[in-house]
Short mmCIF file of C-alpha atoms in Angstrom, two decimals:
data_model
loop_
_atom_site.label_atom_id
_atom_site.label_comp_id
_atom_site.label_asym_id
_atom_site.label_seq_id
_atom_site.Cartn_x
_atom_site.Cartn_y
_atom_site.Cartn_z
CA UNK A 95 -82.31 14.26 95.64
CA UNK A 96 -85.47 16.14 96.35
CA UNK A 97 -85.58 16.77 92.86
CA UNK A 98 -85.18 12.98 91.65
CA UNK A 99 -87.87 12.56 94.15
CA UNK A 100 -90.26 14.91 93.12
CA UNK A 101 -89.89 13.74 89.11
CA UNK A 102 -90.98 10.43 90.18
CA UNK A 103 -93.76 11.55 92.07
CA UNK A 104 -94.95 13.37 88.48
CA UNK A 105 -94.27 9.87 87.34
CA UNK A 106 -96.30 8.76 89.46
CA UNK A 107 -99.48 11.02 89.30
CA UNK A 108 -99.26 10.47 85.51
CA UNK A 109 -99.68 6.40 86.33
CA UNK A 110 -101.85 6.84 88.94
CA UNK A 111 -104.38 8.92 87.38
CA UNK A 112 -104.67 7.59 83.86
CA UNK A 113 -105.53 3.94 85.71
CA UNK A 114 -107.87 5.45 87.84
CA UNK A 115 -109.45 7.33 85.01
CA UNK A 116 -109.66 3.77 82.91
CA UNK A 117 -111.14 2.12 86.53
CA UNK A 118 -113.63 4.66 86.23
CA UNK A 119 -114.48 4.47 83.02
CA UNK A 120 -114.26 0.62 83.43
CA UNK A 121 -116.80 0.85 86.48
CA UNK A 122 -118.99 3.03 83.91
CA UNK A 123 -119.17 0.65 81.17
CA UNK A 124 -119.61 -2.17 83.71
CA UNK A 125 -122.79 -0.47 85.36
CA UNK A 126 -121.28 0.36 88.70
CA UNK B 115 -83.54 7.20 101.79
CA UNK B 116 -86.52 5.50 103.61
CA UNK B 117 -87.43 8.09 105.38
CA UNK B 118 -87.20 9.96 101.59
CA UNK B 119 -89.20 7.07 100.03
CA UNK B 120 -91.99 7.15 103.30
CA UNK B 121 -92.58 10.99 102.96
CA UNK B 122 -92.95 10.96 99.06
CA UNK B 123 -95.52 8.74 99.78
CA UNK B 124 -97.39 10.27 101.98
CA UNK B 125 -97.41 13.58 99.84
CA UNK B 126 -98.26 11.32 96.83
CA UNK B 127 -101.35 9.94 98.69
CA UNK B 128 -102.45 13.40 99.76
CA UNK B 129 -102.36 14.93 96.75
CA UNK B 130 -103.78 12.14 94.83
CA UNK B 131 -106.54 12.46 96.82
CA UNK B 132 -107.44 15.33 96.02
CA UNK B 133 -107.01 14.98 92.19
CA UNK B 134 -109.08 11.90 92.68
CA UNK B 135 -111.07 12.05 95.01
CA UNK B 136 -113.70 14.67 93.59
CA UNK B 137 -113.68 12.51 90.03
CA UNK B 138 -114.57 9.19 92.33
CA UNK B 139 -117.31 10.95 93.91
CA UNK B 140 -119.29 11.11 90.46
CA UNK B 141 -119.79 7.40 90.84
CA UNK B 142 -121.95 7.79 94.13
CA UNK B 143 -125.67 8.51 93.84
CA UNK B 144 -127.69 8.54 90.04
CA UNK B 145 -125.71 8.13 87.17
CA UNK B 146 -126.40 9.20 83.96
CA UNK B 147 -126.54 6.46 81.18
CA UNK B 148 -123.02 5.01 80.58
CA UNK B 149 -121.39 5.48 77.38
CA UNK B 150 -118.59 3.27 75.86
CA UNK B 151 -115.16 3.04 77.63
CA UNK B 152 -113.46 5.88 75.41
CA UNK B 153 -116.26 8.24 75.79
CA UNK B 154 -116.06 7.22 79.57
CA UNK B 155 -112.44 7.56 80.27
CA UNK B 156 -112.12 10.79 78.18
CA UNK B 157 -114.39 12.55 80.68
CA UNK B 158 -112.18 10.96 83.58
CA UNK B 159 -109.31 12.36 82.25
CA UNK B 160 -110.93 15.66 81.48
CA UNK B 161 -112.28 16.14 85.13
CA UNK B 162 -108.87 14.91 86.87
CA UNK B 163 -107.00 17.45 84.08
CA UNK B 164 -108.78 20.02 85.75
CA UNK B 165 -108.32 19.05 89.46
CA UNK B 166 -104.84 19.01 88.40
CA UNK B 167 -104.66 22.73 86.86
CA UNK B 168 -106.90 23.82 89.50
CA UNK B 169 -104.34 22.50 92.72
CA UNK B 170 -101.81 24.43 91.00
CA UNK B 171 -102.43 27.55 92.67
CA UNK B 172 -101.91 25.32 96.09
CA UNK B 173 -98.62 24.49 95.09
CA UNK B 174 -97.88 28.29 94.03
CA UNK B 175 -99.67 29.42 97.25
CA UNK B 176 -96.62 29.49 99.31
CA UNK B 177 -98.21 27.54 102.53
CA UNK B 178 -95.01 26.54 104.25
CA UNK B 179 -96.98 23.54 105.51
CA UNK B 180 -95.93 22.66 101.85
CA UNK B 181 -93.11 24.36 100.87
CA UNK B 182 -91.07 23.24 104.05
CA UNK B 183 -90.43 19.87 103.32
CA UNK B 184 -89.80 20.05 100.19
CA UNK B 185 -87.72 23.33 99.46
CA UNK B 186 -90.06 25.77 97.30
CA UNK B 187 -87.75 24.99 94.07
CA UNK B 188 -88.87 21.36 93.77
CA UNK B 189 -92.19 22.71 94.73
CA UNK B 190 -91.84 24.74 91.81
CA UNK B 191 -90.34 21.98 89.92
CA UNK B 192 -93.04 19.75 90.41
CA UNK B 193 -95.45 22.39 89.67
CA UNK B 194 -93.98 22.82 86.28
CA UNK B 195 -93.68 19.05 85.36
CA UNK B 196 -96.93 18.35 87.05
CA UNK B 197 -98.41 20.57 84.56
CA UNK B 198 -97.16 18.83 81.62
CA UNK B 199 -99.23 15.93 82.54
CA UNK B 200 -102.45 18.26 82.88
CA UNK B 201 -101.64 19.19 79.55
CA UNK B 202 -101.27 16.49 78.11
CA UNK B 203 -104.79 15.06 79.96
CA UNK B 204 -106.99 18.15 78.94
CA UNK B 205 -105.72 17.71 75.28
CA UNK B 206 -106.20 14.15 74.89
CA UNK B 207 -109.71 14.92 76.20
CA UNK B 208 -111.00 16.06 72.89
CA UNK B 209 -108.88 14.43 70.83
CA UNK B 210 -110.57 10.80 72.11
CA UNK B 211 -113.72 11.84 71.33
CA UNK B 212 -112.91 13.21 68.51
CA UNK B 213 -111.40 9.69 67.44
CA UNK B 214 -114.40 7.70 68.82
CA UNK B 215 -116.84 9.68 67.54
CA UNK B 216 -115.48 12.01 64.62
CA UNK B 217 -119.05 13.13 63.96
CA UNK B 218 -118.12 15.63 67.09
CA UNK B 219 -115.42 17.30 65.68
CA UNK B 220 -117.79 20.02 64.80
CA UNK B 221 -117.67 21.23 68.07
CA UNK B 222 -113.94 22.42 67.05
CA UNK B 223 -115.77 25.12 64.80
CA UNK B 224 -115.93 27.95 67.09
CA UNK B 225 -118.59 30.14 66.23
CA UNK B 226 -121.04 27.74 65.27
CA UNK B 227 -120.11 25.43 68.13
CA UNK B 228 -122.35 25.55 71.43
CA UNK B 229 -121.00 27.65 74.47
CA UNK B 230 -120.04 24.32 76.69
CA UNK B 231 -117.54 23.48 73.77
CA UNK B 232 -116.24 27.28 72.90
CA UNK B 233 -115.22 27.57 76.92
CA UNK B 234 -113.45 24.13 76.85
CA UNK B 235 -111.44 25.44 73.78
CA UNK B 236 -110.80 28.41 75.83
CA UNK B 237 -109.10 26.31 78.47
CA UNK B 238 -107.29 24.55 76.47
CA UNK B 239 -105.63 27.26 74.19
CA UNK B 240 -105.14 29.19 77.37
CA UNK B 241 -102.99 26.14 78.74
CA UNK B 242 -101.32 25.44 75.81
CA UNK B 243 -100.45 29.12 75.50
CA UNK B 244 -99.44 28.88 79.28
CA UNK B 245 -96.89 25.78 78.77
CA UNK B 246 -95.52 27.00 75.77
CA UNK B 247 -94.59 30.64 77.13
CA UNK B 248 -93.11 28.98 79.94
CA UNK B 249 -90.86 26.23 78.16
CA UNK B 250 -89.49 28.63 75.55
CA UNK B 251 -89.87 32.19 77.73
CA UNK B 252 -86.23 32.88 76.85
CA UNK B 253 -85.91 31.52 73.16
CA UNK B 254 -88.84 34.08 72.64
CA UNK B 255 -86.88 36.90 74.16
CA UNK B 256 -89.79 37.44 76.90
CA UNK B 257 -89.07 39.54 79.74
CA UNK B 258 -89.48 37.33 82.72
CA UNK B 259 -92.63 40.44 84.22
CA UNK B 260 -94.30 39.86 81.33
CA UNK B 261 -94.42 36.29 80.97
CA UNK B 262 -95.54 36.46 84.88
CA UNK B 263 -98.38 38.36 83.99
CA UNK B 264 -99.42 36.47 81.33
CA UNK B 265 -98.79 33.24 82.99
CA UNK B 266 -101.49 34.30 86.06
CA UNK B 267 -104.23 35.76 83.44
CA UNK B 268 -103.49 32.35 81.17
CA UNK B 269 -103.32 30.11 84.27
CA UNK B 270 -106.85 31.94 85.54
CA UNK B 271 -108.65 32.23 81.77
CA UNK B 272 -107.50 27.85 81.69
CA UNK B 273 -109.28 26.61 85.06
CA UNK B 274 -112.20 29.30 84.98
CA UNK B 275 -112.85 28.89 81.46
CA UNK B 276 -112.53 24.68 81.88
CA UNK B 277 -115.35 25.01 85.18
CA UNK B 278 -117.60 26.91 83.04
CA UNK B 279 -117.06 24.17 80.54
CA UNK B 280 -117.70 21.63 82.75
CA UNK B 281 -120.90 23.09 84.40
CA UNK B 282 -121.97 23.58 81.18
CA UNK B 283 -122.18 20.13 79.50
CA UNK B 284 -122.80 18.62 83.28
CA UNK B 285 -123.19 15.16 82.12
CA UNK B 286 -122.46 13.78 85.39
CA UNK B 287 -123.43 16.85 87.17
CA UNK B 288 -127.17 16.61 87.24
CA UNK B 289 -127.06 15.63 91.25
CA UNK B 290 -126.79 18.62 93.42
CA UNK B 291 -124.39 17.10 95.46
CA UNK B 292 -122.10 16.94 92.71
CA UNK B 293 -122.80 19.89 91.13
CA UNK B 294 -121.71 21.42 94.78
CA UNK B 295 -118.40 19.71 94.75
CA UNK B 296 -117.17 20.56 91.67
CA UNK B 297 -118.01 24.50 92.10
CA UNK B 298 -116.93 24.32 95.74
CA UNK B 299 -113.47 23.07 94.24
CA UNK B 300 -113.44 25.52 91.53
CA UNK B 301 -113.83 28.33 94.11
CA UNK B 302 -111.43 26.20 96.50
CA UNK B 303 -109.14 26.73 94.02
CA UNK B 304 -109.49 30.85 93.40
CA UNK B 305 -109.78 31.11 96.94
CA UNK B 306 -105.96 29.85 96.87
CA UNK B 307 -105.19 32.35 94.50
CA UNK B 308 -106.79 34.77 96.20
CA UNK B 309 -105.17 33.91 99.21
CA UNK B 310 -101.86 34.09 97.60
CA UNK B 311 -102.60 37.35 95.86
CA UNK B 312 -104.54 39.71 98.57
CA UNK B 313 -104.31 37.87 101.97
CA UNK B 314 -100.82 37.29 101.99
CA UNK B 315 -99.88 40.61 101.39
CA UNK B 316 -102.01 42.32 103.56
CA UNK B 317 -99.83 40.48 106.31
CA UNK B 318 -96.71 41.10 104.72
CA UNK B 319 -98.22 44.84 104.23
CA UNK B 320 -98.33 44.83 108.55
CA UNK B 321 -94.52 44.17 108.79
CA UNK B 322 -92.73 46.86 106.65
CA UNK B 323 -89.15 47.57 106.14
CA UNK B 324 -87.00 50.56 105.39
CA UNK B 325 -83.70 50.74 103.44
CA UNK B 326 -81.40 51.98 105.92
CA UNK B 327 -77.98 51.65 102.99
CA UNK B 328 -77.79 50.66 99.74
CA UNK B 329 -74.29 48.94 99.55
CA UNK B 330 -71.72 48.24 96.63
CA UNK B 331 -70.38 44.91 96.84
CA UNK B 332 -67.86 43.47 94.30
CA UNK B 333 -69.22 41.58 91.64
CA UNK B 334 -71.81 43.94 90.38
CA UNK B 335 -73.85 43.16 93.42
CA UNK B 336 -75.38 45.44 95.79
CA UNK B 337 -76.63 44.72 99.23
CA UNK B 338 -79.83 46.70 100.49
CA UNK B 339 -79.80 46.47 104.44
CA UNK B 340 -83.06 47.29 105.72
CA UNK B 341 -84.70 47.30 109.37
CA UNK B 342 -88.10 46.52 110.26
CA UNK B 343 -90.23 49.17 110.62
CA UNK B 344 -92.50 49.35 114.13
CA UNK B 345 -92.33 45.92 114.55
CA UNK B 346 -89.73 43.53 115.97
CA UNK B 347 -88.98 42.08 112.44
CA UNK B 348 -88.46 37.87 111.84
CA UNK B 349 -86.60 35.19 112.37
CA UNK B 350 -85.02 33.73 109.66
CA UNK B 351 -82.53 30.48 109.19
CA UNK B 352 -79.52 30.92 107.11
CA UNK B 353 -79.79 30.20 103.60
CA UNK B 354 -83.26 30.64 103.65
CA UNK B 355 -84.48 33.13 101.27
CA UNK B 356 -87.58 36.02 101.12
CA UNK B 357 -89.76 36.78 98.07
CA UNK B 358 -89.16 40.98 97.53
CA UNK B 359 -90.50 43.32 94.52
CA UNK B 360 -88.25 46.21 94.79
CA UNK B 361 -90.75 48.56 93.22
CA UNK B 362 -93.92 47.88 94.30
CA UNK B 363 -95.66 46.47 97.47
CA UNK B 364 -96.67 43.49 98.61
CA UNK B 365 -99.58 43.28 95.94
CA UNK B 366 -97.22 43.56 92.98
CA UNK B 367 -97.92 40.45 90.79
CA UNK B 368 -93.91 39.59 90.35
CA UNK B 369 -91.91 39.37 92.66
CA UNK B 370 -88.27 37.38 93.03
CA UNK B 371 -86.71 35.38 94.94
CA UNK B 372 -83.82 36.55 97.00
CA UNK B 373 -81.45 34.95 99.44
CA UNK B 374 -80.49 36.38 103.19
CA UNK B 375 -76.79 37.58 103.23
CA UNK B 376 -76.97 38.42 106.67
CA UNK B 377 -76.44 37.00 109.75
CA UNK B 378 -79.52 35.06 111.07
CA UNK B 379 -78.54 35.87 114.78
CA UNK B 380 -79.11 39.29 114.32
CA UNK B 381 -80.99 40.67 117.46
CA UNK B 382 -82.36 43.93 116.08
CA UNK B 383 -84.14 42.03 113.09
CA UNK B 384 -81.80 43.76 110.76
CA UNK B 385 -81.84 41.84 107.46
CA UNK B 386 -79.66 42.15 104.08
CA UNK B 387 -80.34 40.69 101.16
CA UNK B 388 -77.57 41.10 98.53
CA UNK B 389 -78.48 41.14 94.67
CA UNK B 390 -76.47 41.27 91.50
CA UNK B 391 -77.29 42.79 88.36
CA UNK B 392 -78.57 40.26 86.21
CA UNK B 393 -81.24 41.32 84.48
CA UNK B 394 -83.58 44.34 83.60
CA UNK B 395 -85.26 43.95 87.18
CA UNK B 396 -81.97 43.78 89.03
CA UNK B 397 -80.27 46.23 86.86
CA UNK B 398 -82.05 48.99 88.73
CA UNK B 399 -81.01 47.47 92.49
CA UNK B 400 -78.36 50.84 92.78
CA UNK B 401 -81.38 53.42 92.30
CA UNK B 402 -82.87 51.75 95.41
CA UNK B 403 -83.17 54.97 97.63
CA UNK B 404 -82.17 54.78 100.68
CA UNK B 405 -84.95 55.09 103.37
CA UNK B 406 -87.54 53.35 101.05
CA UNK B 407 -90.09 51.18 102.61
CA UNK B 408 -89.51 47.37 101.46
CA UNK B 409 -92.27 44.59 101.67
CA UNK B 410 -90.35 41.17 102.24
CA UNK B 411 -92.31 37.78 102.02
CA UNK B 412 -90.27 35.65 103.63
CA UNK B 413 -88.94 33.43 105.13
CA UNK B 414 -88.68 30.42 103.14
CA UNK B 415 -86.39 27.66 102.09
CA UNK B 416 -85.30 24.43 102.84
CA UNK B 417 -81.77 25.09 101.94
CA UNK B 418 -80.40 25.94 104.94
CA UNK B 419 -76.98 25.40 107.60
CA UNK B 420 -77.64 23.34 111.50
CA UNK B 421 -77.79 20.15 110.39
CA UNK B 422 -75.49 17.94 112.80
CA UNK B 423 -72.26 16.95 111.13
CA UNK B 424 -68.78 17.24 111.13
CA UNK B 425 -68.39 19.85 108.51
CA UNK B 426 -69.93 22.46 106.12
CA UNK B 427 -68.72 22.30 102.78
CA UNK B 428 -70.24 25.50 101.14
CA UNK B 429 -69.75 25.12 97.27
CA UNK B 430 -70.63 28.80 95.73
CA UNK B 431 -70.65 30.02 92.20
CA UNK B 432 -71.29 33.78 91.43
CA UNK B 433 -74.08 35.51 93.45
CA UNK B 434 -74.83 31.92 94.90
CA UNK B 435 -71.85 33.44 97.53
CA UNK B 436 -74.86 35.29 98.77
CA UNK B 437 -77.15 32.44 101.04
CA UNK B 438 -73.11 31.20 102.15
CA UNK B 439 -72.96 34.23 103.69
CA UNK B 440 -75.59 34.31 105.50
CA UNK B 441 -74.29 30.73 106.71
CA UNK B 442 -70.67 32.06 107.84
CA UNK B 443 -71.95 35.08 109.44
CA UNK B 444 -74.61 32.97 111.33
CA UNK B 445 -72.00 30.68 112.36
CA UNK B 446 -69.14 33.38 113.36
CA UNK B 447 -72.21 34.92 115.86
CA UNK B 448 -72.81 31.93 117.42
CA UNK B 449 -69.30 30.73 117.54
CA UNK B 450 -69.17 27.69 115.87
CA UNK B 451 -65.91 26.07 115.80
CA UNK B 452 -66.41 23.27 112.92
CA UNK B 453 -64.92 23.09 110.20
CA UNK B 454 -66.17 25.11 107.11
CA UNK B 455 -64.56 24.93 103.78
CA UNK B 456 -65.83 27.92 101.12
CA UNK B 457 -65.24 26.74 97.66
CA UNK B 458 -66.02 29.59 95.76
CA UNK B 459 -66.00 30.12 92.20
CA UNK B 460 -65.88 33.33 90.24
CA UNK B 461 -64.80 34.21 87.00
CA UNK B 462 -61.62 36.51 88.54
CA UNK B 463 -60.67 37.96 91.67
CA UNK B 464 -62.04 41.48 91.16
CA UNK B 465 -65.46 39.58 90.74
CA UNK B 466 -65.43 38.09 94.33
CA UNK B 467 -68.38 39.25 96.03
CA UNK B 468 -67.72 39.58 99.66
CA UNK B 469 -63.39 39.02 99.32
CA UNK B 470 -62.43 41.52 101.79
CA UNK B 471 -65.39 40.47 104.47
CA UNK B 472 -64.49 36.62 103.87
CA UNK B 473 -60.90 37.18 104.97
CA UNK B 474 -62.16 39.54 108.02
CA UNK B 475 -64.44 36.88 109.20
CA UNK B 476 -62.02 33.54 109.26
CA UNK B 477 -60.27 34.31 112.65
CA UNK B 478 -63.79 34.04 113.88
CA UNK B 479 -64.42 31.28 112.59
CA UNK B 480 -62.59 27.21 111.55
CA UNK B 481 -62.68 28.48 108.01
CA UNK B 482 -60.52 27.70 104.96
CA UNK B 483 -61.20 29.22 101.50
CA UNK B 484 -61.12 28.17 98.44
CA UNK B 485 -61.04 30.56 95.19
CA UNK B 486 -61.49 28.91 92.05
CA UNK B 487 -61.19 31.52 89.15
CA UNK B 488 -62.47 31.16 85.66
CA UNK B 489 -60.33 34.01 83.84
CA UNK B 490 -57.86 34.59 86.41
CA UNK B 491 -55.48 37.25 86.15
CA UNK B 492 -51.68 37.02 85.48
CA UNK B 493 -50.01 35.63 88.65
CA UNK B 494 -52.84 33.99 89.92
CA UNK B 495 -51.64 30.68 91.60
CA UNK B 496 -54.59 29.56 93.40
CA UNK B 497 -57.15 27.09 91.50
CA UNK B 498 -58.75 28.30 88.09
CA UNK B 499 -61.18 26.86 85.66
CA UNK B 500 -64.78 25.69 87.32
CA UNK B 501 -65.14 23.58 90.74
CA UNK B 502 -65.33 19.83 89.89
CA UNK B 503 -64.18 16.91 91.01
CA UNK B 504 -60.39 17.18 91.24
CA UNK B 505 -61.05 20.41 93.52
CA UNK B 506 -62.94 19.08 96.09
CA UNK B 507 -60.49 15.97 96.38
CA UNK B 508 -57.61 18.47 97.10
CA UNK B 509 -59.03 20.69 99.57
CA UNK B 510 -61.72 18.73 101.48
CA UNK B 511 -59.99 15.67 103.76
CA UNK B 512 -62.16 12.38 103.40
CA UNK B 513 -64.32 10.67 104.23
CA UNK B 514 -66.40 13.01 101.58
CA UNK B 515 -69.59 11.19 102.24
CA UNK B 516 -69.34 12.06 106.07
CA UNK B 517 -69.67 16.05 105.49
CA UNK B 518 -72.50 18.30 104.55
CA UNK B 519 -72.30 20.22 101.41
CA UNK B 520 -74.24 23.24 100.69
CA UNK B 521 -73.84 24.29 96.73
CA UNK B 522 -75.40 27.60 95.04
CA UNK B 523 -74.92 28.91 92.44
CA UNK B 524 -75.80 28.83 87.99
CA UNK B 525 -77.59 25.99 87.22
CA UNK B 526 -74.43 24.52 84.94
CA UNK B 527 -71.99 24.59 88.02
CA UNK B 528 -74.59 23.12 90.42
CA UNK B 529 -75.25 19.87 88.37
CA UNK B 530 -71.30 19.37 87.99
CA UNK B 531 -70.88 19.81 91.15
CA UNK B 532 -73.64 17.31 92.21
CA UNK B 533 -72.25 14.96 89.61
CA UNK B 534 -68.65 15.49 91.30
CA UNK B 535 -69.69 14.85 94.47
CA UNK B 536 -71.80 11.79 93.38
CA UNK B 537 -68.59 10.55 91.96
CA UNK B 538 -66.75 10.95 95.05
CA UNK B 539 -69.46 8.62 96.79
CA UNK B 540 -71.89 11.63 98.37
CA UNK B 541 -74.84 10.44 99.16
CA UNK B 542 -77.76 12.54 98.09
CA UNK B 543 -79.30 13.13 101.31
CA UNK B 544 -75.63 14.68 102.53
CA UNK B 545 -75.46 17.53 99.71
CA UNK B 546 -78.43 20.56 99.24
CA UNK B 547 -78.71 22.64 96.59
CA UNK B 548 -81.53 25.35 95.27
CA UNK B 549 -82.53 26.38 91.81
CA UNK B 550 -84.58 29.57 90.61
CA UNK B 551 -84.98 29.41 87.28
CA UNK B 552 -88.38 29.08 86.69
CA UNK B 553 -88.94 30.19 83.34
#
């Protein structure tokens, strides 16, 4: 179970990083 | 399975944080001009690629802090997913500028490009090298030492190599303050390795053992029993495990993994750890000699016996016998009357690690045994072929989902097992199991 937990938590970083990334760049682009 | 959910999240949030955190902070103070979104997001991914490779040697680190929760196998298990997805970020890095502006693909020239873009290619060949050594280690016939090694130099040329990169082209590294971060984290990050690699042995180098016998077991296994050596020794829980290099100290860069066999009531801090000849490192466990100082990391593991319930259901294949027996032992010393069924496959009964002392140990102990033999001999009448379904129906009284299973052993019999006992309506949370195979 760990193991099933811990693959979606990859899962997760993959998501959570890549929209964070475009929020960034989006902030960028938008003069933040 | 809230609880489960709740402290996934909480790990998530953590470590996000710092993957994120660092890349957020180059939006505070003066920015450099923007650039389109591509351009933009590119670096993004690029700096949180790095954070990722970089908090790898956290996760390696061994900080029980971290490991206990979790069980160091998924620890290592995430670490070697998690590292696909750096991959995959410090790759597409190039490759979107490349696309947005293919003028730039110059920079993939190595001798003529400028030294911010020859140490970013040196990252990223390094980590390509490093994920590729590791997913097909054995289809290259690698010897698991030397794909260690070259997995520390690689893993140390990739994050090095991609923070010299980094302070090199500095485009969003002009403020101090940010230019502090980003080389605080990138020694943050080899101070964890260094941590892992010299301070951790140095206390592991203050609490030696010595081999006091050097044991044949059935099974081509071999216990070493070994006593602490001016000091009181540790405590450890049964099932837990102890990293060990057998030749070598503590500041050897490989060392295994290897399970307790002995009781973990033992007053004297006498410990035995029993190995099987499985490969060129183990091979050599019989030329052990005896009265040889030992250097055990340890203790660690989540996979472990106490857990309130009605019944331990220890499902062993091979040397996975070996953490069981720390469990039965444990439990005969501190006279545990509950139910234990052994399910215990082997591939025949001159193979059984530990037969003689499993039979001298039930009248201790509310044990029944099961033997399930692979190539059993003539006359064998007890159960044969591998443990599945059908086995633990016939020798384990329901309700299944009410006991606590404990499984070890190869990788093949552990996930039919775990499909088995899925079948049988286990819930996850009631069955434990731990995987080394890490490369």
């Amino acid at each position: 179970m760990k193991r099933l937990l811990a693959d979606r938590l990859v899962l997760a970083t993959a998501v959570t990083v890549l929209l964070v990334s475009a929020l960034f760049a989006g902030l960028r682009v938008l003069g933040a | 399975m809230q609880s489960s959910f709740l402290r996934g999240a909480v790990w998530l949030a953590i470590y996000l944080f710092f993957v994120l955190a660092p890349l957020l902070a180059l939006l505070l103070g003066d920015l450099p001009r923007s650039r389109d979104f591509w351009t933009e997001f590119s670096a993004a991914i690029g700096y949180v690629g790095l954070a990722l490779m970089g908090l790898q040697f956290g996760l390696t680190a061994r900080f029980r802090f971290v490991t206990a929760p979790w069980g160091e196998d998924v620890i290592y298990h995430f670490h070697r997913n998690i590292s696909l997805v750096a991959l995959a970020l410090v790759v597409a890095h190039p490759i979107i500028i490349f696309i947005v502006s293919p003028h730039m693909t110059w920079l993939l020239k190595f001798w003529e490009a400028p030294p911010a873009a020859r140490w970013a290619a040196a990252s990223t060949y390094s980590l390509i090298a490093l994920v590729v050594l590791s997913l097909w280690r054995v289809k290259l016939r690698i010897s698991y030492e030397w794909w260690h090694k070259t997995h520390i130099a690689l893993a140390l040329v990739a994050v090095l190599a991609g923070v010299v990169h980094m302070a090199l082209w500095g485009f969003y590294l002009g403020d101090p303050f940010k230019r502090a971060l980003w080389i605080g984290l990138a020694i943050f990050w080899v101070a964890l390795f260094v941590y892992t690699r010299v301070v951790r042995p140095l206390f592991v180098l203050r609490k030696p053992y010595t081999v006091t016998e050097v044991r044949r077991e059935r099974g081509a296994s071999w216990t070493l029993v070994m006593k602490p050596d001016r000091h009181a020794g540790w405590r450890f829980k049964p099932g837990q495990f102890a990293w060990l290099s057998l030749w070598g100290g503590p500041f050897k860069l490989t060392q295994h993994p290897f399970s307790f066999s002995s009781s973990a009531a033992a007053r004297d801090g006498t410990v035995e750890i029993t190995i099987r000849e499985l490969g060129d490192h183990t091979r050599r466990i019989r030329e052990v000699p005896v009265g040889s100082r030992m250097y055990i990391d340890g203790p660690y593991g989540a996979f472990t016996s106490g857990c309130p319930s009605d019944m331990h259901v220890l499902i062993a294949g091979g040397v996975g016998i070996t953490p069981m027996m720390s469990m039965l032992r444990t439990l005969a010393d501190e006279g545990d009357k509950r139910p234990v069924v052994l399910i215990y496959g082997s591939a025949d009964w001159e193979s059984v690690t530990f037969r003689e002392e499993i039979e001298a140990i039930k009248p201790r102990l509310n044990l029944k045994v099961v033997y399930v033999l692979s190539k059993p001999e003539a006359g064998w009448t007890g159960e044969t072929g591998f443990v599945d379904a059908g086995i633990v129906q016939r020798h384990i009284p329901a309700p299944y989902a009410e006991h606590e299973y404990f499984i070890c052993g190869p990788d093949v019999m552990m996930e039919a097992v775990e499909k088995s006992l899925a079948s049988l309506g286990v819930p996850q949370s009631r069955y434990h199991s731990e995987r080394y195979s890490f490369a």
